[in-house]
Coordinates of C-alpha atoms and ligand atoms in Angstrom, one line a residue:
M1 CA -28.9 40.8 24.0
V2 CA -27.3 37.4 24.4
Y3 CA -23.9 36.1 23.9
L4 CA -22.8 32.7 23.3
Q5 CA -19.2 32.2 24.0
R6 CA -16.4 29.8 23.8
S7 CA -13.3 30.2 25.8
S8 CA -12.0 33.3 24.2
F9 CA -14.5 33.9 21.4
V10 CA -17.7 35.7 21.7
A11 CA -20.4 35.4 19.0
T12 CA -22.5 38.6 19.2
G13 CA -26.0 39.1 18.1
L14 CA -29.2 38.4 16.6
L15 CA -28.2 35.9 13.9
L16 CA -31.3 34.6 12.2
F17 CA -30.8 31.4 10.0
V18 CA -33.4 29.1 8.6
L19 CA -31.4 25.9 9.7
F20 CA -27.3 -14.2 -23.4
T21 CA -29.2 -25.0 -32.0
I22 CA -28.5 -24.9 -35.3
V23 CA -31.5 -23.7 -37.1
T24 CA -32.7 -26.2 -39.7
S25 CA -35.1 -24.2 -41.6
A26 CA -32.7 -22.7 -44.1
S27 CA -31.0 -26.1 -44.7
N28 CA -34.6 -27.7 -45.1
E29 CA -34.8 -25.6 -48.3
N30 CA -31.6 -27.1 -49.6
E31 CA -32.8 -30.7 -48.6
Q32 CA -36.0 -30.2 -50.7
S33 CA -34.1 -28.9 -54.0
I34 CA -31.3 -31.6 -54.0
G35 CA -32.8 -34.1 -51.5
H36 CA -33.5 -36.8 -54.2
S37 CA -29.8 -36.8 -55.6
D38 CA -28.0 -40.0 -55.1
S39 CA -24.7 -38.3 -54.7
F40 CA -26.2 -36.4 -51.8
R41 CA -27.4 -39.5 -50.2
N42 CA -24.1 -41.0 -50.6
F43 CA -22.5 -38.0 -49.0
Q44 CA -24.9 -38.2 -46.2
E45 CA -24.2 -41.9 -45.5
H46 CA -20.6 -41.2 -45.6
F47 CA -20.9 -38.3 -43.3
W48 CA -22.9 -40.4 -40.9
A49 CA -20.4 -43.2 -40.8
E50 CA -17.6 -40.8 -40.2
F51 CA -19.7 -39.0 -37.3
K52 CA -20.4 -42.5 -35.7
H53 CA -16.7 -43.3 -35.7
F54 CA -15.8 -39.9 -34.3
E55 CA -18.5 -40.5 -31.6
R56 CA -17.0 -43.9 -30.6
K57 CA -13.6 -42.3 -30.5
M58 CA -14.8 -39.6 -28.2
E59 CA -16.5 -41.9 -26.1
S60 CA -13.2 -43.8 -25.5
E61 CA -11.4 -40.7 -24.8
V62 CA -13.8 -39.5 -22.3
V63 CA -13.6 -42.9 -20.4
K64 CA -9.7 -42.7 -20.5
L65 CA -10.0 -39.1 -19.2
K66 CA -12.4 -40.1 -16.5
M67 CA -9.9 -43.0 -15.3
K68 CA -7.0 -40.2 -15.2
V69 CA -9.1 -38.0 -13.1
D70 CA -9.9 -40.9 -10.8
L71 CA -6.2 -41.8 -10.6
L72 CA -5.2 -38.1 -9.8
E73 CA -7.9 -37.9 -7.1
A74 CA -6.5 -41.1 -5.5
K75 CA -3.1 -39.5 -5.7
I76 CA -4.1 -36.2 -4.0
L77 CA -5.9 -38.0 -1.2
E78 CA -2.7 -40.0 -0.7
Q79 CA -0.7 -36.6 -0.7
E80 CA -2.9 -35.0 1.7
H81 CA -2.6 -38.0 4.1
L82 CA 1.2 -38.0 3.7
L83 CA 1.2 -34.2 4.5
K84 CA -1.0 -34.5 7.5
E85 CA 1.4 -37.3 8.7
C86 CA 4.4 -35.2 8.1
K87 CA 3.0 -32.4 10.0
T88 CA 2.6 -34.4 13.2
C89 CA 6.0 -36.1 12.8
S90 CA 8.2 -33.3 11.6
N91 CA 9.2 -32.2 15.1
I92 CA 10.3 -35.6 16.0
K93 CA 12.2 -36.1 12.8
K94 CA 14.0 -32.8 13.2
K95 CA 15.0 -33.6 16.7
S96 CA 16.4 -37.0 15.7
E97 CA 18.5 -35.1 13.0
N98 CA 16.6 -37.3 10.4
K99 CA 16.9 -34.7 7.7
M100 CA 13.9 -34.5 5.4
P101 CA 13.6 -32.0 2.4
L102 CA 12.5 -28.9 4.1
K103 CA 9.3 -27.1 3.1
Y104 CA 10.8 -24.4 1.2
D105 CA 14.0 -26.3 0.3
V106 CA 15.2 -26.0 -3.3
I107 CA 15.5 -29.9 -3.7
D108 CA 11.7 -30.1 -3.0
Y109 CA 11.0 -27.2 -5.6
S110 CA 12.8 -28.8 -8.4
Q111 CA 10.7 -31.9 -8.2
N112 CA 7.4 -30.4 -8.7
I113 CA 6.7 -27.0 -10.1
K114 CA 3.0 -26.8 -9.1
K115 CA 4.1 -27.4 -5.5
Q116 CA 6.6 -24.8 -5.5
S117 CA 4.4 -21.8 -6.5
L118 CA 1.8 -23.1 -4.0
L119 CA 4.3 -22.9 -1.2
A120 CA 6.5 -20.0 -2.3
P121 CA 6.7 -17.3 0.6
K122 CA 6.8 -13.7 -0.2
T123 CA 10.2 -13.1 1.3
C124 CA 13.1 -15.1 2.9
L125 CA 12.1 -13.6 6.1
E126 CA 8.6 -15.0 5.9
A127 CA 10.2 -18.3 5.0
L128 CA 12.5 -18.1 7.9
T129 CA 9.7 -17.0 10.4
E130 CA 7.8 -20.0 9.4
D131 CA 10.6 -22.4 9.7
P132 CA 13.5 -21.3 11.8
S133 CA 15.4 -24.4 11.1
L134 CA 16.1 -23.2 7.4
E135 CA 19.8 -22.9 6.2
S136 CA 21.0 -20.1 3.9
G137 CA 20.8 -20.9 0.1
M138 CA 18.8 -20.3 -3.2
F139 CA 15.0 -20.3 -2.7
L140 CA 11.8 -19.4 -4.6
I141 CA 10.1 -16.5 -3.2
D142 CA 7.0 -14.8 -4.7
P143 CA 6.7 -11.2 -3.3
D144 CA 3.7 -10.2 -5.5
G145 CA 1.8 -13.0 -3.8
Q146 CA 1.3 -16.6 -4.6
G147 CA -0.9 -17.8 -7.6
R148 CA -0.9 -14.3 -9.0
G149 CA 1.2 -11.6 -10.9
D150 CA 4.5 -12.7 -12.0
D151 CA 6.1 -16.1 -11.6
P152 CA 8.1 -16.8 -8.3
I153 CA 11.7 -15.6 -8.3
Y154 CA 14.9 -17.5 -7.5
V155 CA 16.8 -15.6 -4.8
Y156 CA 19.4 -16.0 -2.3
C157 CA 18.3 -16.1 1.3
N158 CA 20.6 -15.4 4.2
M159 CA 18.8 -17.4 6.9
T160 CA 20.9 -15.7 9.7
T161 CA 19.4 -12.4 9.1
G162 CA 16.4 -13.4 6.8
S163 CA 17.7 -11.2 3.9
S164 CA 16.7 -11.7 0.4
S165 CA 19.1 -10.9 -2.4
V166 CA 18.4 -10.8 -6.2
L167 CA 21.2 -12.0 -8.3
H168 CA 22.1 -10.3 -11.7
D169 CA 24.7 -10.7 -14.5
S170 CA 27.0 -7.9 -13.3
E171 CA 28.3 -9.0 -10.1
D172 CA 31.8 -9.4 -11.1
S173 CA 34.2 -6.8 -11.6
I174 CA 33.7 -5.7 -15.2
E175 CA 36.0 -3.3 -17.1
V176 CA 34.5 -0.3 -18.9
S177 CA 35.4 -0.1 -22.7
H178 CA 37.5 3.1 -23.8
C179 CA 35.3 5.9 -25.0
F180 CA 34.7 9.6 -24.6
D181 CA 31.2 10.9 -24.5
P182 CA 29.1 11.1 -21.2
G183 CA 27.4 7.6 -20.9
C184 CA 29.2 6.3 -24.2
Y185 CA 29.5 2.9 -22.2
S186 CA 26.3 1.6 -21.0
R187 CA 25.4 -1.7 -19.3
Q188 CA 22.0 -2.9 -18.7
I189 CA 21.8 -5.0 -15.4
K190 CA 19.9 -8.1 -16.2
Y191 CA 18.2 -9.4 -12.9
N192 CA 17.0 -13.0 -12.6
A193 CA 13.6 -11.6 -11.6
T194 CA 11.2 -9.3 -13.0
L195 CA 11.4 -5.5 -12.0
R196 CA 7.6 -6.0 -10.7
Q197 CA 8.7 -8.6 -8.3
I198 CA 11.7 -6.7 -7.2
T199 CA 9.5 -3.5 -6.5
M200 CA 7.3 -5.7 -4.4
L201 CA 10.1 -7.2 -2.5
S202 CA 11.2 -3.7 -1.4
E203 CA 7.6 -2.7 -0.7
L204 CA 7.6 -5.7 1.7
S205 CA 10.9 -4.8 3.2
N206 CA 11.9 -2.4 5.9
E207 CA 15.2 -1.6 3.9
C208 CA 17.1 -2.5 0.7
R209 CA 20.6 -1.8 -0.4
Q210 CA 22.8 -2.3 -3.2
A211 CA 26.6 -2.0 -3.1
I212 CA 28.6 -0.4 -6.1
E213 CA 32.4 -0.4 -6.2
V214 CA 34.1 1.6 -9.1
D215 CA 37.8 1.5 -9.5
C216 CA 39.2 4.3 -11.8
Y217 CA 42.5 5.4 -13.0
D218 CA 42.3 8.8 -14.7
A219 CA 38.6 8.5 -15.4
A220 CA 36.1 10.8 -13.5
F221 CA 32.7 10.5 -13.0
E222 CA 32.3 14.4 -13.4
F223 CA 34.8 16.7 -14.5
N224 CA 34.4 20.5 -15.2
G225 CA 30.7 20.5 -14.6
I226 CA 30.0 17.6 -17.1
A227 CA 28.6 14.5 -15.9
Y228 CA 30.2 11.5 -17.8
A229 CA 28.8 8.8 -15.3
W230 CA 25.4 7.9 -14.0
W231 CA 23.1 4.9 -13.1
N232 CA 19.3 4.5 -14.0
D233 CA 17.0 3.8 -11.2
R234 CA 14.2 1.4 -11.5
N235 CA 12.0 3.9 -13.3
G236 CA 14.8 4.6 -15.7
D237 CA 15.7 7.9 -14.4
P238 CA 19.4 8.9 -14.3
R239 CA 21.1 9.2 -10.9
Y240 CA 24.3 10.7 -10.1
F241 CA 24.7 9.7 -6.3
W242 CA 26.8 6.4 -5.6
S243 CA 26.0 6.0 -2.1
G244 CA 23.1 6.6 0.4
K245 CA 19.8 8.2 -0.5
D246 CA 18.6 10.7 -2.8
N247 CA 18.7 14.1 -1.2
N248 CA 15.4 15.1 -2.6
S249 CA 16.6 18.2 -4.1
T250 CA 15.6 18.8 -7.7
S251 CA 18.9 19.8 -8.8
H252 CA 21.6 17.5 -9.9
Y253 CA 22.7 15.5 -6.8
H254 CA 26.2 14.0 -7.1
T255 CA 28.0 12.3 -4.2
C256 CA 30.0 9.2 -3.4
Q257 CA 30.7 7.6 0.3
C258 CA 33.7 9.7 0.7
G259 CA 31.8 12.9 -0.2
L260 CA 29.2 11.8 2.4
E261 CA 32.0 11.5 5.0
G262 CA 34.1 14.2 3.8
S263 CA 37.0 12.0 3.2
C264 CA 37.7 12.2 -0.5
V265 CA 41.2 12.4 -1.9
D266 CA 40.3 15.8 -2.9
K267 CA 38.4 17.3 -0.1
S268 CA 36.7 19.9 -2.6
L269 CA 35.0 17.1 -4.6
S270 CA 32.5 14.6 -3.7
C271 CA 34.0 11.5 -5.3
N272 CA 37.7 10.0 -5.2
C273 CA 37.4 9.2 -8.9
D274 CA 36.4 12.8 -9.7
S275 CA 40.0 14.0 -9.0
D276 CA 40.7 12.5 -12.5
L277 CA 44.3 11.8 -11.2
A278 CA 46.6 9.4 -12.9
M279 CA 46.4 7.2 -10.0
D280 CA 44.6 4.1 -8.7
L281 CA 41.6 5.4 -7.0
S282 CA 38.2 3.8 -5.9
D283 CA 34.8 4.9 -4.8
K284 CA 32.8 2.1 -2.8
G285 CA 29.2 3.0 -1.7
V286 CA 25.9 1.4 -0.9
V287 CA 22.8 3.0 -2.4
T288 CA 20.0 2.7 0.1
D289 CA 17.1 4.3 -1.6
K290 CA 14.5 1.7 -1.4
D291 CA 12.3 3.4 -3.6
L292 CA 14.8 3.8 -6.5
L293 CA 16.5 0.3 -6.3
P294 CA 17.5 -1.6 -8.0
L295 CA 20.1 0.0 -10.4
T296 CA 19.1 -1.0 -13.8
K297 CA 21.8 0.5 -16.0
L298 CA 25.4 1.6 -15.5
N299 CA 26.7 4.4 -17.6
F300 CA 30.3 5.8 -18.0
G301 CA 32.3 7.9 -20.0
R302 CA 35.6 9.8 -20.3
T303 CA 37.6 6.6 -20.4
I304 CA 39.3 7.4 -24.0
A305 CA 42.8 7.7 -22.8
P306 CA 44.6 4.4 -23.3
T307 CA 45.9 4.5 -19.8
S308 CA 42.5 5.2 -18.3
V309 CA 40.8 2.5 -16.7
K310 CA 37.5 2.0 -15.0
R311 CA 36.0 -1.1 -13.5
H312 CA 32.6 -1.5 -11.8
K313 CA 31.4 -4.2 -9.5
L314 CA 27.7 -4.1 -8.7
G315 CA 26.4 -6.2 -5.7
R316 CA 23.1 -7.8 -5.3
M317 CA 19.9 -6.0 -4.5
E318 CA 19.6 -7.2 -0.9
C319 CA 16.4 -6.5 1.2
N320 CA 16.0 -6.8 4.9
G321 CA 13.3 -6.7 7.4
K322 CA 9.6 -6.4 7.4
V323 CA 8.2 -3.0 6.6
V324 CA 6.7 -1.6 9.8
L325 CA 3.6 0.3 9.6
D326 CA 4.0 3.6 11.5
G327 CA 0.6 3.6 13.4
M328 CA -2.6 2.7 11.9
P329 CA -2.9 1.8 8.1
T330 CA -3.5 4.9 6.0
S331 CA -4.2 3.2 2.6
C332 CA -4.8 -0.1 0.8
E333 CA -0.9 -0.2 0.1
D334 CA -0.3 -0.3 3.9
L335 CA -2.9 -3.2 4.2
W336 CA -1.2 -5.2 1.3
R337 CA 2.3 -4.7 3.1
V338 CA 0.9 -6.1 6.2
G339 CA -0.5 -9.0 4.4
Y340 CA -4.1 -8.3 3.3
I341 CA -5.1 -10.3 0.1
L342 CA -8.8 -10.4 0.1
S343 CA -10.3 -7.7 -1.7
G344 CA -13.1 -5.7 0.1
I345 CA -14.1 -2.5 1.8
Y346 CA -11.7 -1.4 4.5
S347 CA -11.4 1.5 7.0
V348 CA -8.1 3.3 7.0
K349 CA -7.0 6.5 8.9
G350 CA -7.5 9.2 6.5
S351 CA -6.1 12.6 6.4
S352 CA -7.9 15.4 8.4
N353 CA -8.0 13.0 11.4
K354 CA -11.0 11.1 10.1
V355 CA -11.7 7.4 9.4
E356 CA -11.9 6.9 5.7
T357 CA -13.7 4.0 4.0
V358 CA -11.9 2.8 0.9
Y359 CA -12.3 -0.4 -1.5
C360 CA -9.2 -2.2 -1.9
D361 CA -8.7 -4.3 -5.0
F362 CA -5.9 -6.8 -4.1
S363 CA -5.8 -8.2 -7.7
K364 CA -3.8 -5.1 -8.1
L365 CA -0.5 -4.3 -6.5
P366 CA 1.0 -1.2 -5.0
G367 CA 1.8 1.4 -7.7
D368 CA -1.0 -0.1 -9.8
E369 CA -4.1 2.1 -10.6
G370 CA -7.3 0.9 -9.0
L371 CA -5.6 -0.7 -6.0
Q372 CA -7.6 1.8 -3.9
T373 CA -10.9 3.5 -4.5
W374 CA -12.0 6.0 -2.0
I375 CA -15.5 5.7 -1.0
G376 CA -16.1 8.3 1.8
F377 CA -15.7 9.2 5.4
A378 CA -16.9 6.9 8.0
D379 CA -19.2 8.8 10.3
L380 CA -17.7 7.6 13.5
K381 CA -18.0 8.9 17.0
S382 CA -15.9 7.6 19.9
E383 CA -18.9 8.5 22.1
P384 CA -22.1 10.4 21.2
V385 CA -22.6 14.0 22.3
Y386 CA -25.9 16.0 22.3
F387 CA -27.9 17.9 24.8
N388 CA -31.0 19.9 24.8
V389 CA -31.7 22.2 28.0
E390 CA -34.3 24.7 28.6
R391 CA -35.5 27.4 31.2
N392 CA -38.8 29.2 31.6
T393 CA -38.2 31.4 34.5
S394 CA -37.3 35.1 34.4
Y395 CA -33.7 35.9 34.1
N396 CA -31.9 39.0 34.0
I397 CA -28.4 38.5 35.5
L398 CA -25.9 40.3 33.3
N399 CA -22.5 39.0 32.2
E400 CA -22.8 35.7 34.0
T401 CA -23.2 32.2 32.5
M402 CA -26.8 31.5 32.2
P403 CA -28.0 28.3 34.0
F404 CA -30.8 26.1 32.7
E405 CA -33.6 24.3 34.6
W406 CA -34.2 21.2 32.9
E407 CA -32.6 18.9 30.3
T408 CA -34.7 16.8 27.7
L409 CA -31.4 15.1 26.2
N410 CA -27.9 15.3 27.7
V411 CA -26.2 12.3 26.0
G412 CA -22.5 12.2 26.9
N413 CA -23.1 14.4 29.9
A414 CA -21.1 17.2 28.5
F415 CA -23.7 19.8 29.7
N416 CA -23.8 20.9 33.2
L417 CA -27.3 22.3 33.9
T418 CA -26.5 24.1 37.1
S419 CA -23.5 25.9 35.8
G420 CA -24.8 26.3 32.3
V421 CA -21.5 25.2 31.0
F422 CA -21.0 22.8 28.1
T423 CA -17.5 21.1 28.1
A424 CA -16.4 19.5 24.8
P425 CA -15.5 15.9 25.5
R426 CA -13.8 15.2 22.1
P427 CA -12.2 17.3 19.4
G428 CA -14.3 17.9 16.5
T429 CA -17.0 20.0 14.8
Y430 CA -20.0 21.0 16.8
F431 CA -23.3 22.6 16.2
F432 CA -25.2 24.9 18.7
A433 CA -28.3 26.7 18.7
F434 CA -29.8 29.0 21.2
S435 CA -33.1 30.8 21.3
S436 CA -34.7 33.2 24.0
F437 CA -37.8 35.2 24.4
P438 CA -37.9 38.6 26.3
E439 CA -40.2 39.2 29.3
T440 CA -43.8 39.4 28.1
Q441 CA -44.2 43.0 28.8
Y442 CA -41.7 43.9 26.3
Y443 CA -42.7 41.0 23.8
D444 CA -41.5 41.8 20.2
R445 CA -40.6 39.3 17.8
T446 CA -37.6 41.3 16.8
N447 CA -36.6 41.1 20.5
S448 CA -36.4 37.3 20.2
C449 CA -32.9 36.0 20.1
Y450 CA -31.7 33.3 17.8
I451 CA -28.0 32.1 17.7
L452 CA -26.8 29.4 15.3
Y453 CA -23.3 28.5 15.4
T454 CA -21.1 25.6 14.0
V455 CA -17.6 25.8 15.5
K456 CA -14.4 23.3 15.7
L457 CA -13.5 22.6 19.4
V458 CA -10.8 20.7 21.1
S459 CA -11.2 18.7 24.2
G460 CA -11.9 20.9 27.3
D461 CA -13.4 23.9 25.3
E462 CA -16.3 25.4 27.0
V463 CA -19.4 26.8 25.5
K464 CA -21.8 29.0 27.6
V465 CA -24.3 31.8 27.2
S466 CA -24.6 35.0 29.1
L467 CA -26.9 37.8 28.9
K468 CA -25.5 41.3 27.9
Q469 CA -28.6 43.4 28.4
G470 CA -32.2 43.3 29.1
S471 CA -34.0 40.2 30.6
I472 CA -35.6 36.8 29.2
S473 CA -38.6 34.8 30.0
S474 CA -37.6 31.6 28.6
A475 CA -34.5 30.0 26.8
L476 CA -33.7 26.9 24.9
F477 CA -30.2 25.7 24.1
T478 CA -29.3 22.7 22.1
G479 CA -25.9 21.3 20.8
V480 CA -24.6 18.3 18.9
L481 CA -21.3 16.8 17.9
L482 CA -21.4 16.7 14.1
A483 CA -18.1 15.3 13.2
E484 CA -15.4 13.9 15.3
D485 CA -11.7 14.3 14.8
I486 CA -11.1 10.7 15.7
F487 CA -7.4 10.6 15.8
Q488 CA -6.8 13.5 18.0
S489 CA -7.2 13.6 21.6
Ligands
NAG501 C1 17.1 -17.7 -12.5 O1 15.7 -18.1 -12.0 C2 15.4 -19.4 -12.5 C3 14.1 -19.6 -11.9 O2 13.2 -18.5 -11.8 C4 16.1 -20.4 -12.1 O3 15.9 -21.8 -12.7 C5 17.8 -20.2 -12.6 O4 18.7 -21.2 -12.2 C6 18.1 -18.9 -11.9 N1 19.4 -18.4 -12.5 C7 20.3 -17.9 -11.8 C8 21.6 -17.7 -12.4 O5 20.3 -17.9 -10.5
NAG502 C1 24.4 -13.3 6.2 O1 24.5 -11.9 6.5 C2 25.4 -11.6 7.5 C3 25.3 -10.2 7.7 O2 25.3 -9.3 6.6 C4 26.9 -11.9 7.2 O3 27.7 -11.5 8.0 C5 26.8 -13.6 6.9 O4 28.1 -13.9 6.3 C6 25.8 -14.0 5.8 N1 25.7 -15.3 5.8 C7 25.5 -15.9 4.7 C8 25.7 -17.5 4.9 O5 25.4 -15.4 3.6
NAG503 C1 13.1 13.0 1.1 O1 11.8 12.9 1.2 C2 10.9 11.9 1.6 C3 9.5 11.9 1.5 O2 9.3 13.3 1.5 C4 11.4 11.9 3.3 O3 10.8 10.7 3.9 C5 13.0 11.7 3.3 O4 13.4 11.6 4.7 C6 13.5 12.7 2.5 N1 15.1 12.4 2.5 C7 16.0 13.4 2.6 C8 17.5 13.2 2.7 O5 15.7 14.6 2.9
NAG504 C1 21.4 18.0 -2.3 O1 22.5 17.9 -3.2 C2 22.9 19.2 -3.9 C3 24.1 18.9 -4.7 O2 25.1 18.1 -4.1 C4 23.3 20.1 -2.9 O3 23.4 21.4 -3.6 C5 21.9 20.5 -1.9 O4 22.2 21.4 -1.1 C6 21.5 19.1 -1.3 N1 20.2 19.3 -0.7 C7 19.9 19.0 0.6 C8 18.6 19.3 1.0 O5 20.7 18.3 1.2
NAG505 C1 -41.8 25.9 33.3 O1 -41.7 24.5 32.8 C2 -42.2 23.5 33.9 C3 -41.8 22.2 33.4 O2 -42.3 21.9 32.0 C4 -43.7 23.6 34.2 O3 -44.1 22.8 35.2 C5 -43.9 25.1 34.5 O4 -45.3 25.3 34.8 C6 -43.3 26.1 33.7 N1 -43.4 27.4 34.3 C7 -43.9 28.6 33.7 C8 -43.8 29.9 34.4 O5 -44.4 28.4 32.6
NAG506 C1 -21.2 43.3 31.0 O1 -20.0 43.3 30.2 C2 -20.2 44.6 29.2 C3 -19.0 44.4 28.1 O2 -18.4 43.2 28.3 C4 -19.9 45.8 30.0 O3 -20.1 47.0 29.0 C5 -21.1 46.1 31.0 O4 -21.0 47.1 31.8 C6 -21.1 44.7 32.0 N1 -22.2 44.8 32.8 C7 -22.2 44.4 34.0 C8 -23.5 44.5 34.9 O5 -21.1 44.0 34.5
NAG507 C1 -21.8 21.4 37.6 O1 -21.4 22.7 38.1 C2 -21.7 22.9 39.5 C3 -21.3 24.3 39.5 O2 -20.1 24.7 38.9 C4 -20.6 22.1 40.3 O3 -20.8 22.2 41.5 C5 -21.1 20.7 39.9 O4 -20.2 19.7 40.5 C6 -20.9 20.4 38.4 N1 -21.6 19.1 38.1 C7 -20.7 18.2 37.5 C8 -21.6 16.7 37.4 O5 -19.6 18.4 37.1

């Protein structure tokens, strides 16, 4: 009996496996029946004259258009020439403080709409990275990529930090009207950008934030277990936390900054305003949940009392930094975030420690269906591993690793012929097959041994064969790395 063993496991036994002109024919008939009528002939002549006139007119239009095209072409050449000159002289001009309109400067944009969409960077940070001499101000950026998706958006760029801020219509302190029911006061926030552009800005940024300040006097967010106030996130879902991030709980999550710090007026509550006291209170917070921003609607209630006051002041949605990929890209979204724009077949780090081949359609954006199409696993091996070893002399030593006499293949040098030990050089799934024949005098097919085994190994695992009883006349041992766990070592 022969055993195939891997570190601690022992496979016993005799396992047997069977391993796409107007057609004139119809009008000819008409011509035959009414063809000799004078009126028809007059009509024909008239029509013909009109047609000639039209033809001359078109010809002159075509000539005019050709001239225009020539003129435009000449202008483009001139522009290109100027641009080249500008590239070579820009450094000198800057040094001599000769302030030219800067590449992304607003002044430049207002002169020519086409030019601006050609040059709009994805984020303020990208603009700053390209031209560190830029000063803070309003800029056109195009987070969803130039020349596609929505039109570029007009944002405030802080060129000290490279942050991009999206402006809206509710930045001032606005007083909530008097009403009682939960959410009876509701204000839609109008951003000077499409939600899609804002979402793409947050996808490209490392962090996004939006400050909210609520002043209150006898007007709680929540009272006696009833939520009178909430905001709606980018998907329109209600949210009850006024600072920080969502805490991932499925239950109603309500807090303010003071609740996070444990510094609320009433320590048993999570917002100052919740104390419902006839006293000037305030809750200031910064919502930092990038995936929920921006706040799209503010809803308040419980302000019916003539004396109750509530004011809200919502900050701009500000995004900072560049999203940093944590290791290798795992999806088309990751590739989009780091700047890939050409659709095609890409390899990404898939789950299960294998390289996966995916098709990325970059005419789509993150969150769109069809951005990524899974194709399959890439059959990659950092090194090939397979061996085939044999022996043909009598062997009867029990319980010891069987050595082999010659190898026909030993790619990867993982099998040590003299010691009989196979050491897995890489983690992955391996396949082994062993067969042996007993000594001739006891020859009997049923005594022949076949072991087939597919097993997952980690680097350093050993696989060896030993005899438990009897003796053998010849043996063959073969193994192959079927699939490597590429991202494990
Ligand atoms: C809103 O954006 C447009 C361009 O997208 C710009 O012309 C306009 O001045 C912006 N309005 C504000 C208030 O920023
Ligand atoms: C830019 O951002 C920094 C940090 O938030 C701030 O201190 C500074 O005043 C901002 N500068 C401008 C011009 O907005
Ligand atoms: C919420 O879940 C996300 C994703 O599962 C995780 O990255 C984040 O750290 C969680 N946040 C909290 C406050 O638990
Ligand atoms: C989330 O917030 C709810 C309500 O404030 C609280 O009960 C829950 O414990 C929090 N969950 C986590 C994971 O922090
Ligand atoms: C064992 O194999 C070697 C090499 O193929 C061969 O030269 C030798 O004759 C074989 N011995 C026996 C006993 O069959
Ligand atoms: C070989 O090992 C088996 C069980 O592991 C044991 O029963 C047997 O006595 C051993 N034989 C020798 C010769 O050590
Ligand atoms: C093979 O194993 C033998 C015996 O254990 C050892 O002496 C030798 O160094 C090994 N060969 C290699 C290439 O590791």
